[in-house]
mmCIF file of C-alpha atoms and ligand atoms in Angstrom:
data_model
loop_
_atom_site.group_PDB
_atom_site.id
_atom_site.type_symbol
_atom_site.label_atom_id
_atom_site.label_comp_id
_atom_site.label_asym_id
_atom_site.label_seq_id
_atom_site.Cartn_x
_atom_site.Cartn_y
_atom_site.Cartn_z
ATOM 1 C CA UNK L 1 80.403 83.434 15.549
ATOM 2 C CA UNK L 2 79.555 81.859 12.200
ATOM 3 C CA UNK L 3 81.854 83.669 10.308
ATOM 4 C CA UNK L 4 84.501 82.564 13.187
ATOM 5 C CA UNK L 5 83.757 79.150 13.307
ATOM 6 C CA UNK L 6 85.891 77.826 10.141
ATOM 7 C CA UNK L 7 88.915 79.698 11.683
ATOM 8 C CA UNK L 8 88.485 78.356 14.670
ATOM 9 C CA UNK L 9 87.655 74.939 14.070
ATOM 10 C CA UNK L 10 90.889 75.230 11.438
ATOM 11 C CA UNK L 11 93.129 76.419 14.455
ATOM 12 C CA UNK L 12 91.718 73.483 16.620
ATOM 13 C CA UNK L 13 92.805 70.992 14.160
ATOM 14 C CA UNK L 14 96.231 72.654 14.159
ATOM 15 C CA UNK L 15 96.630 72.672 17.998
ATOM 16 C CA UNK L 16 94.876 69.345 18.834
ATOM 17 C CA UNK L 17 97.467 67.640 16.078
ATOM 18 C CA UNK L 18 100.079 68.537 18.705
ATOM 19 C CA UNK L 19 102.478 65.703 19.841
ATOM 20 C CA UNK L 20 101.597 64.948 23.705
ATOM 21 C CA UNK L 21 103.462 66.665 26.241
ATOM 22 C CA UNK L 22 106.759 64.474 27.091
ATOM 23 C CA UNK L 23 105.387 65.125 30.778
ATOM 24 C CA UNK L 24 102.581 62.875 30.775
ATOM 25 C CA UNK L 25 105.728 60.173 30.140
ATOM 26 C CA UNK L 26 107.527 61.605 33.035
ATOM 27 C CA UNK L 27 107.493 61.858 36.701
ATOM 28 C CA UNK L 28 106.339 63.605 39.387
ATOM 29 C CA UNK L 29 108.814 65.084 41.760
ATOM 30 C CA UNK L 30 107.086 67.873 43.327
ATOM 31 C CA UNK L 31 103.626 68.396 43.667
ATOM 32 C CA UNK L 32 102.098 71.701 43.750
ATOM 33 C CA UNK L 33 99.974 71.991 47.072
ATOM 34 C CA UNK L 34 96.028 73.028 46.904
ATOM 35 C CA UNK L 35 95.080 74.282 50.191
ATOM 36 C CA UNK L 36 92.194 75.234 51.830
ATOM 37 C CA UNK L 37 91.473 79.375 51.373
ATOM 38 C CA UNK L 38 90.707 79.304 54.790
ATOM 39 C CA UNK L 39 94.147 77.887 56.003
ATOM 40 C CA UNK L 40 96.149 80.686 53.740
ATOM 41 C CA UNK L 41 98.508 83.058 55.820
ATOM 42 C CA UNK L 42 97.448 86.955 54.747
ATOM 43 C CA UNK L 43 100.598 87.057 52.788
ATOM 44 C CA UNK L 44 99.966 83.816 50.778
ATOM 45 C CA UNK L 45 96.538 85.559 50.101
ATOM 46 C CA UNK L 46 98.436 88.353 48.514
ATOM 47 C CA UNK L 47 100.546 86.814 46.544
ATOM 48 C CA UNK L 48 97.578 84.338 45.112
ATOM 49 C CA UNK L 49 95.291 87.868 44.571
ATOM 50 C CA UNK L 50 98.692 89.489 42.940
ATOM 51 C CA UNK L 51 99.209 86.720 40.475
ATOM 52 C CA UNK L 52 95.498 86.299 39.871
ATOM 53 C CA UNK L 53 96.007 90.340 38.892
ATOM 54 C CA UNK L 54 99.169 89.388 36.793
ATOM 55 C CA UNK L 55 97.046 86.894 34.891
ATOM 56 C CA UNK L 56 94.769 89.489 33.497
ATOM 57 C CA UNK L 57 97.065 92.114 33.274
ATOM 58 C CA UNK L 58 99.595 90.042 30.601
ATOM 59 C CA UNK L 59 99.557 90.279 27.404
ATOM 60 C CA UNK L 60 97.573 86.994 25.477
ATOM 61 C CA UNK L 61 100.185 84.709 24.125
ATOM 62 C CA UNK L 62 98.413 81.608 22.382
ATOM 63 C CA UNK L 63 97.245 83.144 19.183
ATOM 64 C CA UNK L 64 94.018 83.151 20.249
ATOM 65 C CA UNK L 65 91.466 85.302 18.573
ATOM 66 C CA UNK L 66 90.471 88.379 20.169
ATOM 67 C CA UNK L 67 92.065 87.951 23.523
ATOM 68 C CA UNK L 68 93.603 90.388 25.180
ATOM 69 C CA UNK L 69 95.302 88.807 28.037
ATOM 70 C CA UNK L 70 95.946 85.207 29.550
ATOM 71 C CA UNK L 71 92.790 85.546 31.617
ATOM 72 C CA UNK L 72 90.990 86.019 28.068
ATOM 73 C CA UNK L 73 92.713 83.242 26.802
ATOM 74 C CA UNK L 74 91.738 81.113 29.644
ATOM 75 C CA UNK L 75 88.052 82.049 29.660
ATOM 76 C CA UNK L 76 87.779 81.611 25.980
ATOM 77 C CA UNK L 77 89.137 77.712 26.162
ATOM 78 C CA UNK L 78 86.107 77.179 28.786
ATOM 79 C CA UNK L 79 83.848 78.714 26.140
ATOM 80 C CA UNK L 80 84.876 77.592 23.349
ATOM 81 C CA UNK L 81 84.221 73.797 24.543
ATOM 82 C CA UNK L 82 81.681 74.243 26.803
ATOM 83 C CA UNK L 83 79.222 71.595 24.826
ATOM 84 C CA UNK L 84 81.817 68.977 25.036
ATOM 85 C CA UNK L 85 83.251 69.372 28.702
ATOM 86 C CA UNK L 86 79.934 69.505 30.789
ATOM 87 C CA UNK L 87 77.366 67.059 31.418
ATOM 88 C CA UNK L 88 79.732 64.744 29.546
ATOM 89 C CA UNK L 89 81.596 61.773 31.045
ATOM 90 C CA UNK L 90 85.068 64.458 30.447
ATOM 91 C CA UNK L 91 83.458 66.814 33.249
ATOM 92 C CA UNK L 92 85.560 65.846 35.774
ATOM 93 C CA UNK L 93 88.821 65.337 33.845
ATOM 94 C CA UNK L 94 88.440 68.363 31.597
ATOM 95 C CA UNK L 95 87.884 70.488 34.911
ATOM 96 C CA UNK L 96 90.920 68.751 36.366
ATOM 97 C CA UNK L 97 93.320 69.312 33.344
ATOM 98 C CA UNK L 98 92.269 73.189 32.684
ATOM 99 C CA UNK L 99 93.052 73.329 37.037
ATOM 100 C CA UNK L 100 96.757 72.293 35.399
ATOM 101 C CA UNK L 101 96.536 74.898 32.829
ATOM 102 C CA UNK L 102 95.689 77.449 34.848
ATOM 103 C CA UNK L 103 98.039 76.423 37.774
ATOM 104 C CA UNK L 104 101.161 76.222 34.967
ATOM 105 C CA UNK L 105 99.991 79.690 33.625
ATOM 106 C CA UNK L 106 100.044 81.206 37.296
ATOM 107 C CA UNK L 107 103.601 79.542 37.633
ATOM 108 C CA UNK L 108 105.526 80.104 34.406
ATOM 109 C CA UNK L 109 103.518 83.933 33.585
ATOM 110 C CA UNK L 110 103.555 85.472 36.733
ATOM 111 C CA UNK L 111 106.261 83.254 38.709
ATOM 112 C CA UNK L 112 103.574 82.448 40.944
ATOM 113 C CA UNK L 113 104.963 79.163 43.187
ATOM 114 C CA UNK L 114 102.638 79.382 46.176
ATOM 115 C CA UNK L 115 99.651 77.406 47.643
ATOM 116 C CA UNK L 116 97.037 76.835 44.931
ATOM 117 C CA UNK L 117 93.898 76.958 46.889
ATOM 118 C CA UNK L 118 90.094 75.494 46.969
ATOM 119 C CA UNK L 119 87.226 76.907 48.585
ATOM 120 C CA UNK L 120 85.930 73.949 51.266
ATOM 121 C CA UNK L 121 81.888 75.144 50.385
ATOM 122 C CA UNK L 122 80.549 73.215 52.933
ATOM 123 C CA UNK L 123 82.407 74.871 55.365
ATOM 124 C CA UNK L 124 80.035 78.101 54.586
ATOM 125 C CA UNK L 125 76.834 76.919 54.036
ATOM 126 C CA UNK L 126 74.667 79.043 55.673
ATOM 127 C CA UNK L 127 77.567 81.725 56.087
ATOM 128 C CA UNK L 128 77.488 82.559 52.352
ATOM 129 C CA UNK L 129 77.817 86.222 52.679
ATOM 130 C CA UNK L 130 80.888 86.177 55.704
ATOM 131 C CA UNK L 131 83.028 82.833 53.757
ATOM 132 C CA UNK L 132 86.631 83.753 53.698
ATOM 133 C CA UNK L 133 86.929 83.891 50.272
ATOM 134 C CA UNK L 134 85.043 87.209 49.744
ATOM 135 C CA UNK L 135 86.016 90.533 51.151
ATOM 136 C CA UNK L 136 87.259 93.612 49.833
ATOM 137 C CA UNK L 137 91.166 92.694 51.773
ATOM 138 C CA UNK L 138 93.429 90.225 50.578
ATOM 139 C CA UNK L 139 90.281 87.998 49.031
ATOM 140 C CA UNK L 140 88.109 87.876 46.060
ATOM 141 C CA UNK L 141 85.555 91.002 46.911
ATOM 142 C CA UNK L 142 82.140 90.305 47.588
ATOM 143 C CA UNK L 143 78.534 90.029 45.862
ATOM 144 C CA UNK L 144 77.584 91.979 43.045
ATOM 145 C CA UNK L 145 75.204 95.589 42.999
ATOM 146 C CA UNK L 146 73.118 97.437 40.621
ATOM 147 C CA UNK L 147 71.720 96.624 37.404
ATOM 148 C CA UNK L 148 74.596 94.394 36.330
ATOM 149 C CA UNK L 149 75.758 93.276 39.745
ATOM 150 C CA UNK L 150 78.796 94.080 39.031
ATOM 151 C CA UNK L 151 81.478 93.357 42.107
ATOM 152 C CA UNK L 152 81.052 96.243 43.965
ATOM 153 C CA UNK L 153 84.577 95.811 45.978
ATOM 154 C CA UNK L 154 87.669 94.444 46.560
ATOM 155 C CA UNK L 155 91.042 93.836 44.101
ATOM 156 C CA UNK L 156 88.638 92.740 40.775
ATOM 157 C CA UNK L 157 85.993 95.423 40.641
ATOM 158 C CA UNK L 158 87.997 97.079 37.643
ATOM 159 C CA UNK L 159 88.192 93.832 36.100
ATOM 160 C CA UNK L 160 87.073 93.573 32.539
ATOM 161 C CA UNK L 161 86.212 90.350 30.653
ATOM 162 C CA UNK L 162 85.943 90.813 26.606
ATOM 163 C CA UNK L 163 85.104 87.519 25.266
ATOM 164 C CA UNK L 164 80.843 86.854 24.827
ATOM 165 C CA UNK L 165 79.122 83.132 25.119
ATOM 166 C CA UNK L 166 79.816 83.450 21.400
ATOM 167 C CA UNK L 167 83.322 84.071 21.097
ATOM 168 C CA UNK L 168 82.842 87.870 19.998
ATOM 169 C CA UNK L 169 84.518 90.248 21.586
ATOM 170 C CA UNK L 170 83.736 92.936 23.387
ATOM 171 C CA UNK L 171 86.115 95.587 22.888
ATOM 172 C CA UNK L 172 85.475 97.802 26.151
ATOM 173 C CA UNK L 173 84.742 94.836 28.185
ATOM 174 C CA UNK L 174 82.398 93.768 30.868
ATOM 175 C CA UNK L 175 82.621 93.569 34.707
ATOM 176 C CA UNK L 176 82.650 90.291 36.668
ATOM 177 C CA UNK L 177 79.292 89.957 38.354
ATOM 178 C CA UNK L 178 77.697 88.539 41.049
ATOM 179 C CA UNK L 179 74.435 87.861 42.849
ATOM 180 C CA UNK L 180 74.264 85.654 45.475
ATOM 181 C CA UNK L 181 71.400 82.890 46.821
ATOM 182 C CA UNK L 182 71.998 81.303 49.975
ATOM 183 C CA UNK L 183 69.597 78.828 49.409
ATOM 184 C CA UNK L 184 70.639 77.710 46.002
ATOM 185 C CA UNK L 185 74.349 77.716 47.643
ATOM 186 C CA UNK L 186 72.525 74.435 50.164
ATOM 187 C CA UNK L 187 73.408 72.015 47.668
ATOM 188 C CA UNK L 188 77.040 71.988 48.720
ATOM 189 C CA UNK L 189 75.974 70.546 52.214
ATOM 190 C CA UNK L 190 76.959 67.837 53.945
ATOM 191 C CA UNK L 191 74.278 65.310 53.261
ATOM 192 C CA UNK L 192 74.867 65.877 49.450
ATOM 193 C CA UNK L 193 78.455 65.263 49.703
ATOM 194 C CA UNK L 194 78.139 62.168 51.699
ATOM 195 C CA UNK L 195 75.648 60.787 48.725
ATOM 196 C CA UNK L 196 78.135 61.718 46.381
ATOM 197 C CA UNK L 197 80.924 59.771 48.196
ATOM 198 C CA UNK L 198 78.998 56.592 48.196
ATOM 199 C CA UNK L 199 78.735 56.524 44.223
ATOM 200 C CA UNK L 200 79.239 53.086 43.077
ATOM 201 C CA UNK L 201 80.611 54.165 39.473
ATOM 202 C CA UNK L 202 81.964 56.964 37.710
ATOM 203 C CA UNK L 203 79.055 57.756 36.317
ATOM 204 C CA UNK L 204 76.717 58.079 39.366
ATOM 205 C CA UNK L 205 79.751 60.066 41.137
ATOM 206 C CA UNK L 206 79.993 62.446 37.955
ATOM 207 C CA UNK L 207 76.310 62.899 37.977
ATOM 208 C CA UNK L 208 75.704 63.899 41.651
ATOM 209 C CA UNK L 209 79.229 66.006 42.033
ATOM 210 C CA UNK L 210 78.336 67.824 38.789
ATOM 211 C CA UNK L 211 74.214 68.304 39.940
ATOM 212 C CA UNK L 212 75.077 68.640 43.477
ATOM 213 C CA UNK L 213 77.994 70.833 45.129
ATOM 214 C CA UNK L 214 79.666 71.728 41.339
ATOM 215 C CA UNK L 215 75.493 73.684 40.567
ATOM 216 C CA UNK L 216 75.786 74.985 43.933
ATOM 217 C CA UNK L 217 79.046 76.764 44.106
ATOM 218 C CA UNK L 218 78.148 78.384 40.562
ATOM 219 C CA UNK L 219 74.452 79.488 41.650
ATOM 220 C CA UNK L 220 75.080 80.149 44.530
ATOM 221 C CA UNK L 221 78.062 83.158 43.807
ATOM 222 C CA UNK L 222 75.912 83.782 40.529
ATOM 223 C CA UNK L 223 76.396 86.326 38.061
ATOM 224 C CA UNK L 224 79.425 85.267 35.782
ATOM 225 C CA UNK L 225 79.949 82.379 37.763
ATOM 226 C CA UNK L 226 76.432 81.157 37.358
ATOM 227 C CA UNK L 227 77.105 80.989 33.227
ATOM 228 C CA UNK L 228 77.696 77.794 31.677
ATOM 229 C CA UNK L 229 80.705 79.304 29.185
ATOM 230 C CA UNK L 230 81.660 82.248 30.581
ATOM 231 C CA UNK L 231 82.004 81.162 34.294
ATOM 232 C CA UNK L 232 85.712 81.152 34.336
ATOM 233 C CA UNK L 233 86.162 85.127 33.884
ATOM 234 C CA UNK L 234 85.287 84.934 38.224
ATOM 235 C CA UNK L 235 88.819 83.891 40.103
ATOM 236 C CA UNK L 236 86.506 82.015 42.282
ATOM 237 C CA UNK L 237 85.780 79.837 39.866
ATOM 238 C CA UNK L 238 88.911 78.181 40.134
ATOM 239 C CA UNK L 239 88.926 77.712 43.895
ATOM 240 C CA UNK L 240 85.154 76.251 43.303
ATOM 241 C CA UNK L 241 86.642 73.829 41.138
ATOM 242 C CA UNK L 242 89.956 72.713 42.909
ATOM 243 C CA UNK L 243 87.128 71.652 45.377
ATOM 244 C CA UNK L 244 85.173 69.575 43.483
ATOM 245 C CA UNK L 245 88.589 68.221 41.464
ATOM 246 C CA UNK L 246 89.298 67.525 45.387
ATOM 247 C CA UNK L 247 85.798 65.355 45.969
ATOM 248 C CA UNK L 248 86.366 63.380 42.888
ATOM 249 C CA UNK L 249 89.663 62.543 44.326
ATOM 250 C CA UNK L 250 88.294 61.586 47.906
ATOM 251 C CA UNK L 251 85.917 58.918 45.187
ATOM 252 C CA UNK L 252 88.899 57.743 43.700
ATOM 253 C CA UNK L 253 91.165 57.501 46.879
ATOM 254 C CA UNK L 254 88.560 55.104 48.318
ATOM 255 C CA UNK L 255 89.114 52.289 46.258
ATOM 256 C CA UNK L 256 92.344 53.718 43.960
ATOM 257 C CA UNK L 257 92.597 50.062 42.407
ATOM 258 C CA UNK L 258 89.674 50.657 40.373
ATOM 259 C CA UNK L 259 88.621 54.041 40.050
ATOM 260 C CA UNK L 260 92.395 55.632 39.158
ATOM 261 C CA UNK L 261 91.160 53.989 35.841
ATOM 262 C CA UNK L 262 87.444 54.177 36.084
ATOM 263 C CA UNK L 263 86.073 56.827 33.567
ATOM 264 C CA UNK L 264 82.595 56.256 31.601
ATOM 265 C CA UNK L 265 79.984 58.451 30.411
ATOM 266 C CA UNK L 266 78.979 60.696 26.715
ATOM 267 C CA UNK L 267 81.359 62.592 24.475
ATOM 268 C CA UNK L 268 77.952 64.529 23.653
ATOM 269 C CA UNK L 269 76.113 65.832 26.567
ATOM 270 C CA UNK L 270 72.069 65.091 26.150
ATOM 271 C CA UNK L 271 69.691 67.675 27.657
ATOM 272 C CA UNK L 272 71.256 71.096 28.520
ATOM 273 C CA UNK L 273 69.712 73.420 31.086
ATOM 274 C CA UNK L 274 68.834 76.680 29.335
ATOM 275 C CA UNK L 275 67.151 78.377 32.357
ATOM 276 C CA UNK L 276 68.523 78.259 35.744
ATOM 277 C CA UNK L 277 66.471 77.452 39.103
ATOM 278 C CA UNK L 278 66.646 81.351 40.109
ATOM 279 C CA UNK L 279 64.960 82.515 36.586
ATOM 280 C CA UNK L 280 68.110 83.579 35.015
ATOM 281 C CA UNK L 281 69.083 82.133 31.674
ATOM 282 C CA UNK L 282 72.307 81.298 30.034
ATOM 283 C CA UNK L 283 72.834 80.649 26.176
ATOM 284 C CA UNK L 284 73.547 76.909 25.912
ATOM 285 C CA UNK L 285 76.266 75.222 24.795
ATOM 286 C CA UNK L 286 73.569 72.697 23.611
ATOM 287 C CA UNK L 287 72.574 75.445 20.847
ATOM 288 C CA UNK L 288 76.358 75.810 19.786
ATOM 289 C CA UNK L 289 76.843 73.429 16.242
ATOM 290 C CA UNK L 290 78.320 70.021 17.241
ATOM 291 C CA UNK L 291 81.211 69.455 15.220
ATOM 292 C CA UNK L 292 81.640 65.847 13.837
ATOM 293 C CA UNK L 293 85.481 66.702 13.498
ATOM 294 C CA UNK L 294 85.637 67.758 16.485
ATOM 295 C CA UNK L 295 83.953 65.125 18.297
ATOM 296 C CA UNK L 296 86.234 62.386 15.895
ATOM 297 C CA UNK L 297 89.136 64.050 17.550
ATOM 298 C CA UNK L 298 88.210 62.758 20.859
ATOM 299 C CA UNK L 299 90.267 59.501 19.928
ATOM 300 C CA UNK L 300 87.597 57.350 21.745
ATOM 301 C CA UNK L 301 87.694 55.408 18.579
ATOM 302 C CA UNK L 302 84.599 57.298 17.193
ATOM 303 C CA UNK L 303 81.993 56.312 19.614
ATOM 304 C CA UNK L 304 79.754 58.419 21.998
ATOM 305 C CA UNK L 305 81.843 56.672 24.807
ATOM 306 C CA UNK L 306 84.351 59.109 26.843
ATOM 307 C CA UNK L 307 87.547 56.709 27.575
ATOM 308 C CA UNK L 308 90.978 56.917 28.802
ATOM 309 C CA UNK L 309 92.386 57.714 25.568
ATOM 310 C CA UNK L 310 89.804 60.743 25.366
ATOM 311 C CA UNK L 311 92.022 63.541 24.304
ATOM 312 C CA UNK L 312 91.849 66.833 26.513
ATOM 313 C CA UNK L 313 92.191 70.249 24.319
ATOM 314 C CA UNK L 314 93.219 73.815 25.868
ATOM 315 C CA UNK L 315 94.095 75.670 22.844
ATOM 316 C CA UNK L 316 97.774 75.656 23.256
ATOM 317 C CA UNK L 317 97.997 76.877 26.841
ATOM 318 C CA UNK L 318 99.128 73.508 27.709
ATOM 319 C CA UNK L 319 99.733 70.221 25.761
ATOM 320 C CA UNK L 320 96.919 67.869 24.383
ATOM 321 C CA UNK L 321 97.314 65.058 26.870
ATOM 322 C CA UNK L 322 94.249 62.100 27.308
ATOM 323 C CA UNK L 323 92.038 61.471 30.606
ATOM 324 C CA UNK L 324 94.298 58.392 31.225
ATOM 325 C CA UNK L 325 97.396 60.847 31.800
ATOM 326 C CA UNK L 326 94.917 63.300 34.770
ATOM 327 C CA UNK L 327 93.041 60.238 36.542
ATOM 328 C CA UNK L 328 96.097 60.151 38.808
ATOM 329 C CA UNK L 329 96.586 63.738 41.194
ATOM 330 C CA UNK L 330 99.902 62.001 41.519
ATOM 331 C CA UNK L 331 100.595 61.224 38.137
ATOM 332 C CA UNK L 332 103.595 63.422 36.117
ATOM 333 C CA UNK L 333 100.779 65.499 34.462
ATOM 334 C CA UNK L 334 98.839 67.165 37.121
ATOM 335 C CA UNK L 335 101.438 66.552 39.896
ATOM 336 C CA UNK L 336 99.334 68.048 42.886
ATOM 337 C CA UNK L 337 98.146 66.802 46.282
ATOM 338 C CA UNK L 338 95.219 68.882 48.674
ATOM 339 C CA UNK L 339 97.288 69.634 52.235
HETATM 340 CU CU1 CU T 1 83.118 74.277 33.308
#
């Protein structure tokens, strides 16, 4: 990683000096749909699972170090940031902006144009094991087994992830794992969401999404999905986030005057967790070197403060644009609405 780190912080200068996509000037004509797992026709399930397969099957095109194919390249944006995108006042917008990312990659790779769904978690609490989303048919497979819980069924068990938390690579690649906890799944329940919902400011809504139901769907699958970087390599870790991207939303749809353009919060996260609640522990992003250049690049005018001009980084795989241009579902950038 240390001998990587001038190349790579040379390539992000490179990419982030990228003119803004002439979308975030535009309109928004049709909205992709994000739909409920749950409420997906077996057919629509295919053709999500085939695409998902296309994705990591397809060749990496971003000039991106080490990656083998778009999934790669996806994963590795998520690591690569990690200490500037959680437990930051971004969270929520980053989150939102790599769900556009990975949405535009599903569309323009793999010609994908169906539902883009979210898994409703508080719809299984309780029901962890039986939720929709897992299943060796037309889903995502189901919990890990063995010494490296690796997914023991279903359309990803052959799946191999190559990139590390610190951006080496891993040239025969590693399984998507999972272990599941019920209990650690509880904090997506209703009485957390409701608390959530009656956030006053961005702030307090960013903390208790992030703490609450966002900890909960990544503990709760565990195994890749319950690491801070490497999360992403799991397909269920974007249906866990179109979720929360769709909480934040409920927030901002109850009082749209203010909080389309409410955003607050660090550009440097303080305290990471380095040992989750179940005893396993993840490298931190909080031991990863903070990069003064990087964190200048932010465009928040050089202070700790995240604002709307905040700029919003995925390596290529789509344009820079700023939280200002994602606050909006509606707006020409993201372009989505939950059915
Ligand atoms: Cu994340």
């Amino acid at each position: 990683m240390h001998n990587l780190l001038p190349i790579l912080l040379g390539l992000l200068t490179v990419v982030w000096g990228l003119p803004l996509s002439p979308k975030s000037e535009g309109t928004c004509s049709t909205r992709t749909q994000r739909k409920p797992w749950q409420n997906l026709s077996n057919s629509e399930r295919r053709s999500y699972i085939n695409a998902t397969l296309c994705l990591m099957s397809t060749p990496a095109k971003h000039d991106i170090p080490g990656a083998k194919t778009l999934w790669d390249e996806l994963q590795y944006i998520h690591i690569y940031q990690s200490a500037y995108i959680h437990f930051v006042g971004a969270f929520l917008p980053w989150h939102r902006y790599y769900l556009a990312a990975h949405t535009a990659l599903l569309r323009d790779a793999c010609g994908y144009r169906g539902p883009i769904p979210y898994w409703s978690e508080v719809s299984d609490q309780l029901n962890l094991k039986k939720a929709a989303v897992f299943g060796p048919e037309s889903a995502f497979g189901g919990d890990g087994a063995g010494p490296d819980r690796c997914i023991a069924d279903g359309p990803f068990a052959a799946t191999r992830l190559h990139f590390k938390e610190d951006l080496t690579v891993e040239s025969s690649g590693y399984c998507i794992a999972r272990n599941f906890s019920e209990c650690l799944f509880t904090g997506a329940a209703q009485p957390n969401l409701d608390a959530c919902q009656a956030a006053r400011s961005y702030e307090e809504v960013r903390n208790c999404l992030e703490a609450k139901p966002h900890i909960a769907g990544h503990w709760g699958v565990g195994g890749t999905m319950s690491n801070t970087l490497l999360s992403p390599g799991d397909p269920l870790f974007f249906l866990h986030h179109a979720w929360l991207d769709l909480l934040w939303w409920q927030w901002q749809s109850r009082e749209p005057a203010t909080r389309l353009v409410q955003i607050a919060g660090p550009n440097l996260p303080g305290a990471f967790p380095s040992t989750a609640s179940n005893g396993s522990t993840t490298p931190t992003p909080g031991n990863r070197p903070l990069n003064r250049g990087l964190t200048d690049y932010f465009g928040d005018g050089g202070g700790n403060i995240t604002t709307l001009s905040h700029r919003l980084w995925s390596a290529g795989i789509l344009a820079n644009t700023t939280v200002g241009d994602v606050m909006d579902l509606g707006g020409a950038f993201v372009c989505t609405e939950y059915v």
